[in-house]
Coordinates of C-alpha atoms and ligand atoms in Angstrom, one line a residue:
X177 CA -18.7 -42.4 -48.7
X178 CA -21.9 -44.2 -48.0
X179 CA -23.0 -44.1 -51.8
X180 CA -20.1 -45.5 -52.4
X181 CA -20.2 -48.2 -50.7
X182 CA -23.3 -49.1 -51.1
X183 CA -22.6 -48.7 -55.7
X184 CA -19.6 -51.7 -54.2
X185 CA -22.3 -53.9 -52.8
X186 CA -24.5 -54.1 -55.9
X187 CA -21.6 -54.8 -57.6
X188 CA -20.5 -57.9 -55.5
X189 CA -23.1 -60.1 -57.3
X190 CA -22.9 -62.1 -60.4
X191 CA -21.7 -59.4 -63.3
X192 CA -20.0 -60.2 -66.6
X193 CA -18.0 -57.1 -66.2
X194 CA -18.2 -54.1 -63.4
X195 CA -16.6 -50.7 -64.3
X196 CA -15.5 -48.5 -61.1
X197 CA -14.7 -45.0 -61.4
X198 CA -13.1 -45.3 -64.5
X199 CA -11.0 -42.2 -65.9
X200 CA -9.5 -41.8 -69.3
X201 CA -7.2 -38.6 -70.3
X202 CA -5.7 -37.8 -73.1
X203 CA -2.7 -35.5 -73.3
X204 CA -2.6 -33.1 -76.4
X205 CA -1.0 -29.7 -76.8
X206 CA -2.5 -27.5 -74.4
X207 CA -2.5 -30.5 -71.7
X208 CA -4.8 -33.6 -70.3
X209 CA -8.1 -33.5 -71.6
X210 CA -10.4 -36.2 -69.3
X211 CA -12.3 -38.8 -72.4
X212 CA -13.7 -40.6 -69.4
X213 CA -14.3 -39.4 -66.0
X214 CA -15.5 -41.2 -63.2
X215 CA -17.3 -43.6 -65.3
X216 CA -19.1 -47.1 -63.4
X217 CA -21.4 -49.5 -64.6
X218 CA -22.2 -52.9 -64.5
X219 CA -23.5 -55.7 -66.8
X220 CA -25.1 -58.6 -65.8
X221 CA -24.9 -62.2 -67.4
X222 CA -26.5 -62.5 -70.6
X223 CA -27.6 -59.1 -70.1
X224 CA -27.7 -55.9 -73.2
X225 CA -26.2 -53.0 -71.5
X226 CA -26.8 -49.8 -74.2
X227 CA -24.2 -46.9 -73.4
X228 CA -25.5 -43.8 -75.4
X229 CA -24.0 -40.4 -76.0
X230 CA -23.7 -38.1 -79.0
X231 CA -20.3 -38.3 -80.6
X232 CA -17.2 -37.5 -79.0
X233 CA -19.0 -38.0 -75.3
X234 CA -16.8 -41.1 -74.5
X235 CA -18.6 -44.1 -75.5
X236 CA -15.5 -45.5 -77.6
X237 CA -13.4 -44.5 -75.1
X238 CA -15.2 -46.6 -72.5
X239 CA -14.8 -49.5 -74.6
X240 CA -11.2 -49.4 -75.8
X241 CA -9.7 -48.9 -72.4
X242 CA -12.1 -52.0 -71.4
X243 CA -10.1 -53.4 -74.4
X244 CA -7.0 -52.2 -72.8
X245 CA -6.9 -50.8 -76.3
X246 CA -6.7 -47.0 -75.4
X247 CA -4.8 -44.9 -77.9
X248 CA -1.5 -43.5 -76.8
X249 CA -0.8 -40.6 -75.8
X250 CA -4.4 -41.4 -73.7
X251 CA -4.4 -44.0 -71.2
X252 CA -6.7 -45.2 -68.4
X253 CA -5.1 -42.7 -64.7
X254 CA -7.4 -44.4 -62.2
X255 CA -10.8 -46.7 -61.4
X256 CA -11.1 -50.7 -62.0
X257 CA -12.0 -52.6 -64.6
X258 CA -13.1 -56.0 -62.9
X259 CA -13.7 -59.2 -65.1
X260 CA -13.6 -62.5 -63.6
X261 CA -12.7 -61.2 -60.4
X262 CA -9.4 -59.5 -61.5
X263 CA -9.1 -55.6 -62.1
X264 CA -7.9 -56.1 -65.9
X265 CA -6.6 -52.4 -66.5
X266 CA -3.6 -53.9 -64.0
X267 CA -2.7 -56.6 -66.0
X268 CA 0.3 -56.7 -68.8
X269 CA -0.1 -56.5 -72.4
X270 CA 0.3 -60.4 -72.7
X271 CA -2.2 -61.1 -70.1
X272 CA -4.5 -58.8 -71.8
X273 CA -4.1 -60.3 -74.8
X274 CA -5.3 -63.6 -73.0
X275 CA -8.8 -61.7 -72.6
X276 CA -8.7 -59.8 -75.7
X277 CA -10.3 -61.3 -78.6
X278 CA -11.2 -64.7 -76.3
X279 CA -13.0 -63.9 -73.7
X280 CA -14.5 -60.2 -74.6
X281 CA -14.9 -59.6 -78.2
X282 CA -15.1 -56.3 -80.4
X283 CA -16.9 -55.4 -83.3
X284 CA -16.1 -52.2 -84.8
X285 CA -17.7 -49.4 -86.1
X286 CA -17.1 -49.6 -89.7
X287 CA -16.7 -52.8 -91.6
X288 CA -15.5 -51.5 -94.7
X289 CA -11.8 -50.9 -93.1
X290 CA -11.4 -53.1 -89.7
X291 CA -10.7 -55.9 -92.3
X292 CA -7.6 -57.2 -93.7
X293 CA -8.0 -57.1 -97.7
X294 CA -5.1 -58.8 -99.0
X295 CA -6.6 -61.9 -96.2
X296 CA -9.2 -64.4 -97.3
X297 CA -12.1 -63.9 -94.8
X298 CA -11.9 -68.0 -93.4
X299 CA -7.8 -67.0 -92.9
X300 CA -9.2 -63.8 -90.8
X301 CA -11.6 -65.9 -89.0
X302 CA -9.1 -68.4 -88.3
X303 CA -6.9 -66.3 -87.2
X304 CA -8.2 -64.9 -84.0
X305 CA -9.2 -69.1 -83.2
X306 CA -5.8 -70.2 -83.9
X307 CA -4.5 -67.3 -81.1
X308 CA -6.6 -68.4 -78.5
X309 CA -6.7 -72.4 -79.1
X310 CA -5.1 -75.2 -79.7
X311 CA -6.7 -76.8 -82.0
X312 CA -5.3 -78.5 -85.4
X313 CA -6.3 -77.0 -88.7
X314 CA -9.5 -79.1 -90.0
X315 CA -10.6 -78.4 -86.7
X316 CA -10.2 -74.7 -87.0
X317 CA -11.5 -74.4 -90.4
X318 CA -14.7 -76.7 -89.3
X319 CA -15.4 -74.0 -86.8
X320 CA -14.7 -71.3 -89.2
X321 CA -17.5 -72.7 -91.8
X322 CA -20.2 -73.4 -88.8
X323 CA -19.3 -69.6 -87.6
X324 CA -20.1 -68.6 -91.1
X325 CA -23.6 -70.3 -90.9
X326 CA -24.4 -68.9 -88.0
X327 CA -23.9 -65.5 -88.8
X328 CA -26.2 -66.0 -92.1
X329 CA -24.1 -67.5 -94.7
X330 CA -25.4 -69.9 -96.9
X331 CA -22.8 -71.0 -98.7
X332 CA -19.9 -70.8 -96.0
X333 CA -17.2 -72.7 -97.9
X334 CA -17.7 -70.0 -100.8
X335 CA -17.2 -67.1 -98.6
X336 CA -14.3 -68.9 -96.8
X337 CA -12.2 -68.1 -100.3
X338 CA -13.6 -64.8 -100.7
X339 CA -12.1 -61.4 -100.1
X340 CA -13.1 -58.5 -98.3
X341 CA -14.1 -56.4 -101.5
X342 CA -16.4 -59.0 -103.0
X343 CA -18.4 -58.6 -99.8
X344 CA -21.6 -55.7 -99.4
X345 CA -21.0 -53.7 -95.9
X346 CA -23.9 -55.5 -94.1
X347 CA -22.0 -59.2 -95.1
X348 CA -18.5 -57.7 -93.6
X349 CA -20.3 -56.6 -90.6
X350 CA -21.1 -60.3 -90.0
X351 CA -18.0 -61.5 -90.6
X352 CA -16.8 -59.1 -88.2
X353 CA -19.2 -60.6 -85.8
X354 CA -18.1 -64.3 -86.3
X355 CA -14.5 -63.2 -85.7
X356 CA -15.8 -61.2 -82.6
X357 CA -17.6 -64.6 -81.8
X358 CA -15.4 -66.7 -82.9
X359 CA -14.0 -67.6 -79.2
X360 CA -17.3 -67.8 -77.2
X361 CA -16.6 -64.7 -75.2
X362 CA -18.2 -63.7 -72.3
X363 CA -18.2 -60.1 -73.2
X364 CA -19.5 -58.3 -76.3
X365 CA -18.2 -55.1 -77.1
X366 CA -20.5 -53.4 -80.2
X367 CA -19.6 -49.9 -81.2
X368 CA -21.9 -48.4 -83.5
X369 CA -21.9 -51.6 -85.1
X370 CA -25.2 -50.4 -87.8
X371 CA -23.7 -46.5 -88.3
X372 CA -22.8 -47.1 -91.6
X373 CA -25.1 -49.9 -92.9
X374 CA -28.7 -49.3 -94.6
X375 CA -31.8 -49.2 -92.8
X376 CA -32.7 -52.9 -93.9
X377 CA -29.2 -54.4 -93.4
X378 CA -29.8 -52.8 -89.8
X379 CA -32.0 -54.7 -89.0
X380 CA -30.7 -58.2 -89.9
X381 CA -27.8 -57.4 -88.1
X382 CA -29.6 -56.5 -85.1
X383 CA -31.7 -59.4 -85.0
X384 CA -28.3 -61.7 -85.6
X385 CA -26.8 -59.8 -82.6
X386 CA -29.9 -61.1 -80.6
X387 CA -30.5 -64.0 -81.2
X388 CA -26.3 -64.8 -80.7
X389 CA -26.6 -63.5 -77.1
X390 CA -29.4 -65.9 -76.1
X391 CA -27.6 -68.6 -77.7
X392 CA -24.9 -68.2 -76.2
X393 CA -25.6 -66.5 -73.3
X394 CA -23.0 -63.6 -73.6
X395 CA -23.0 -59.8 -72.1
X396 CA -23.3 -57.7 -74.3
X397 CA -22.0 -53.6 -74.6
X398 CA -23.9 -51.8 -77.5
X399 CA -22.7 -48.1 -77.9
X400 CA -24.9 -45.8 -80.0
X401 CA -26.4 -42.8 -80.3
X402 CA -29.5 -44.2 -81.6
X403 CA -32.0 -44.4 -78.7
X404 CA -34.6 -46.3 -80.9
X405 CA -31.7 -49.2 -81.5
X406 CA -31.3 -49.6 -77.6
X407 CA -35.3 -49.4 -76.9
X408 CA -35.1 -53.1 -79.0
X409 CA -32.1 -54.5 -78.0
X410 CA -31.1 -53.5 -74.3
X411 CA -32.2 -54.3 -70.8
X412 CA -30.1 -51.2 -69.0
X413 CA -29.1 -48.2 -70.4
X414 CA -26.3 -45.6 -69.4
X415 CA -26.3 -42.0 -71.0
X416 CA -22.9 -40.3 -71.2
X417 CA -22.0 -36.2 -71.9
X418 CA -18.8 -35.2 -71.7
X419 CA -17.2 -37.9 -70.9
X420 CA -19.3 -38.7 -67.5
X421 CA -22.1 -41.5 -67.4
X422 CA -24.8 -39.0 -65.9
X423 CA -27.8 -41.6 -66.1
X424 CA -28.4 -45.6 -65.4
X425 CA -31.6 -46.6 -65.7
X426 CA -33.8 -49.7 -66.9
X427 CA -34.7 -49.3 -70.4
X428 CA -38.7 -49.3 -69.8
X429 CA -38.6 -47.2 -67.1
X430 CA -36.3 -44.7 -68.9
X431 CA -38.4 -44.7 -72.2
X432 CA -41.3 -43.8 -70.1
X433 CA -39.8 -41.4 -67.5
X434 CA -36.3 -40.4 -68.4
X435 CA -34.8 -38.5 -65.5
X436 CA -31.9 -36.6 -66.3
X437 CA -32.5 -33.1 -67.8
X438 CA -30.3 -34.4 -71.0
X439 CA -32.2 -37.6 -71.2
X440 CA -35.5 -36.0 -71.1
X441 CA -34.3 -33.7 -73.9
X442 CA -32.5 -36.7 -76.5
X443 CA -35.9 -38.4 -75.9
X444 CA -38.3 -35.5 -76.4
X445 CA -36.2 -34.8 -79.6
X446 CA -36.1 -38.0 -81.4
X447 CA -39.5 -38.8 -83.8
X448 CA -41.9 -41.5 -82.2
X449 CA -40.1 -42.1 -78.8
X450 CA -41.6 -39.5 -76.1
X451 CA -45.5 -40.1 -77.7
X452 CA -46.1 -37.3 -76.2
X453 CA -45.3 -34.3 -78.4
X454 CA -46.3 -33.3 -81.7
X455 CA -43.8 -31.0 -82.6
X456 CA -40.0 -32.1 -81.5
X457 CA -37.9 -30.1 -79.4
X458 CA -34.1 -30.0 -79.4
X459 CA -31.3 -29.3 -77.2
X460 CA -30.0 -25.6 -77.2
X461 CA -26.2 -25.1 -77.9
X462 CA -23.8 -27.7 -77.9
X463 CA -21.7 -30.2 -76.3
X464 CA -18.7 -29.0 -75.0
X465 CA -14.9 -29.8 -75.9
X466 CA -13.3 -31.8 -74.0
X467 CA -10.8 -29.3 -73.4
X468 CA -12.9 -26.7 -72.8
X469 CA -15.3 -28.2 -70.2
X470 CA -17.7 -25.6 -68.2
X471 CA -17.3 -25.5 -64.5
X472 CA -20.1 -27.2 -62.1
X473 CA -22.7 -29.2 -64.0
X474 CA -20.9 -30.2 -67.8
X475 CA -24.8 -29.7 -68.7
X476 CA -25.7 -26.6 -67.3
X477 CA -24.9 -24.3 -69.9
X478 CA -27.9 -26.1 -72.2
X479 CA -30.4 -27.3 -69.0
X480 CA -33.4 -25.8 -68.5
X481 CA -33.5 -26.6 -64.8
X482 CA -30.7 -25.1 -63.9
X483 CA -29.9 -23.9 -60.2
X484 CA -27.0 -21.4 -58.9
X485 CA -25.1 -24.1 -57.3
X486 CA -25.1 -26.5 -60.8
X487 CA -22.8 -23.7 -62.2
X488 CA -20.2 -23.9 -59.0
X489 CA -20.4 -27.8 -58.5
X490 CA -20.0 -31.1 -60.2
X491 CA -22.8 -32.9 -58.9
X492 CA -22.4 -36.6 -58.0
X493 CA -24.2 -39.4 -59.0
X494 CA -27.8 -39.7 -57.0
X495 CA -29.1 -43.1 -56.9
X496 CA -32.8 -44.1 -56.8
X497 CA -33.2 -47.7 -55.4
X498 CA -31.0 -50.3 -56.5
X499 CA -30.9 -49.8 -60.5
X500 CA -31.3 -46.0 -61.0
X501 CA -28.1 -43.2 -61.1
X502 CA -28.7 -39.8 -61.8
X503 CA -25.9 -37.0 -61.4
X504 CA -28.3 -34.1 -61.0
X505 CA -28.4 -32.1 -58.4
X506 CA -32.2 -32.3 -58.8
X507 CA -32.2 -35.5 -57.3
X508 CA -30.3 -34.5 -54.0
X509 CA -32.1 -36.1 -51.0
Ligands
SF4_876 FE1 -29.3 -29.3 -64.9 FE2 -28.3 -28.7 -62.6 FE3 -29.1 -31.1 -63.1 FE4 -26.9 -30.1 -64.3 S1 -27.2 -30.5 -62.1 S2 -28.6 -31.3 -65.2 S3 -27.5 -28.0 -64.6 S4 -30.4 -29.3 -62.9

């Protein structure tokens, strides 16, 4: 009870967006199966939070019911969601379409489908403005062409009358970032927003995605699984496995001393991160379905410091000072 109140209190102070105990099931044939459980995290203004996980662990999850975007037959059974001082995953579908789009933007995992082809890209860009303002239509297209500058176009009024097909994946991708811009939000939402670009496309994108957050000050969510992407980019990292955040942590201090029995292993395992080693080591077995979840510790089955008691309980989350969460029970007072 104490912990808990004491996670509230940090929270109380100036964040973009706080996530409390956030749980998200989906019901499928042989029952509920828990995407999210117990999830909570924070993100400061103007502040790169990295939420990392090997596939299937959540991450998209976390973000579409942030979205209020959580595919049915899933939905979000309990926690808060609170952005500008309201707990959004109570409000309706039109007030959630106030926030969706305007003031927390999304840019999706693979360019080559999340736009409209039959749509000239200024028309999709407009689109989302024209929602979420009143503005007249040389206005609207004015913004339009200076987004298109911004994101790296040269020749904005030229890609205005283009279409989605005449465009190479790493030029969609920043077209989905001007629409995800397009409204000054508050909140950026980036799942796996590199997966399926080129190593050198990569990194343009990542260094537009920077150098939009200082500009304009936004939050920003970046979901991965690639460690060495949130290393560049973030201030705060949260690791999630099956479907549970079990590690918060600044990013120096997690680089440099991970804590969790699964961070130490991702980072031990991934070339040039730990320093350390000269041959790689890897996680034994697998992650588990979500329906088929292990009892205790969702880890335990693949940690190598594992007790009796990690294979009876779920451990809670242990924190360390103000900034560090750990749900281990090696970090039990
Ligand atoms: Fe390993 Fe136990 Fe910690 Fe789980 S709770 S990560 S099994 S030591």
């Amino acid at each position: 009870m104490h912990r808990v109140k004491i996670i509230k209190e940090i929270f109380m102070d100036e964040h973009t967006i706080t996530i409390n105990n956030l749980c998200t099931s989906i019901t499928v044939d042989i029952g509920i199966v828990k995407a999210v459980e117990n999830v909570s995290f924070s993100i400061k203004k103007g502040e790169v939070f990295g939420l990392v996980g090997e596939s299937g662990c959540g991450k998209t999850m976390t973000a579409l019911s942030i979205m209020g975007l959580v595919p049915s037959p899933g939905r979000i059974v309990s926690g808060e969601i609170i952005f500008e001082g309201r707990d959004i995953t109570r409000l309706n579908e039109k007030e959630m379409q106030d926030i969706r789009g305007n003031k927390i933007g999304m840019i999706f995992q693979e360019p080559m489908t999340a736009l409209n082809p039959v749509l000239r890209i200024g028309e999709q860009i407009a689109e989302t403005i024209k929602i979420h303002n009143n503005a007249g239509n040389m206005e609207i297209k004015d913004r339009v062409l200076r987004l298109l500058k911004q994101v790296g176009f040269d020749e904005p009024e030229k890609k205005f009358a283009q279409y989605p097909h005449q465009l190479s994946g790493g030029q969609r991708q920043r077209i989905l970032i001007a629409i995800a811009i397009s409204c000054n939000p508050l909140l950026l939402i980036a799942d796996e927003p590199t997966t399926a670009l080129d190593i050198a496309t990569e990194s343009q994108i990542l260094s537009l995605l920077n150098g939009l957050i200082v500009e304009y000050g936004m939050s920003m969510l970046f979901i991965t699984h690639n460690l060495h992407i949130i290393r560049k980019l973030a201030q705060n990292i949260g690791i999630m496995y099956a479907g549970r955040l079990i590690e918060k942590n600044n990013v120096e201090d997690f680089f440099s001393e991970p804590l969790h029995p699964y961070s130490r292993g991702l980072v031990d395992s991934i070339v040039g991160l730990s320093g350390k080693e000269k041959r790689l080591k890897t996680i034994p077995g697998f992650v588990p379905r979500l329906s088929e979840m292990p009892e205790g510790c969702k880890f335990h089955p693949r940690c190598n410091k594992v007790m009796p008691q990690c294979m009876i309980n779920e451990p809670p989350m242990f924190t360390i000072g103000n900034e560090k969460w750990i749900k281990c029970f090696l970090y039990q007072g």
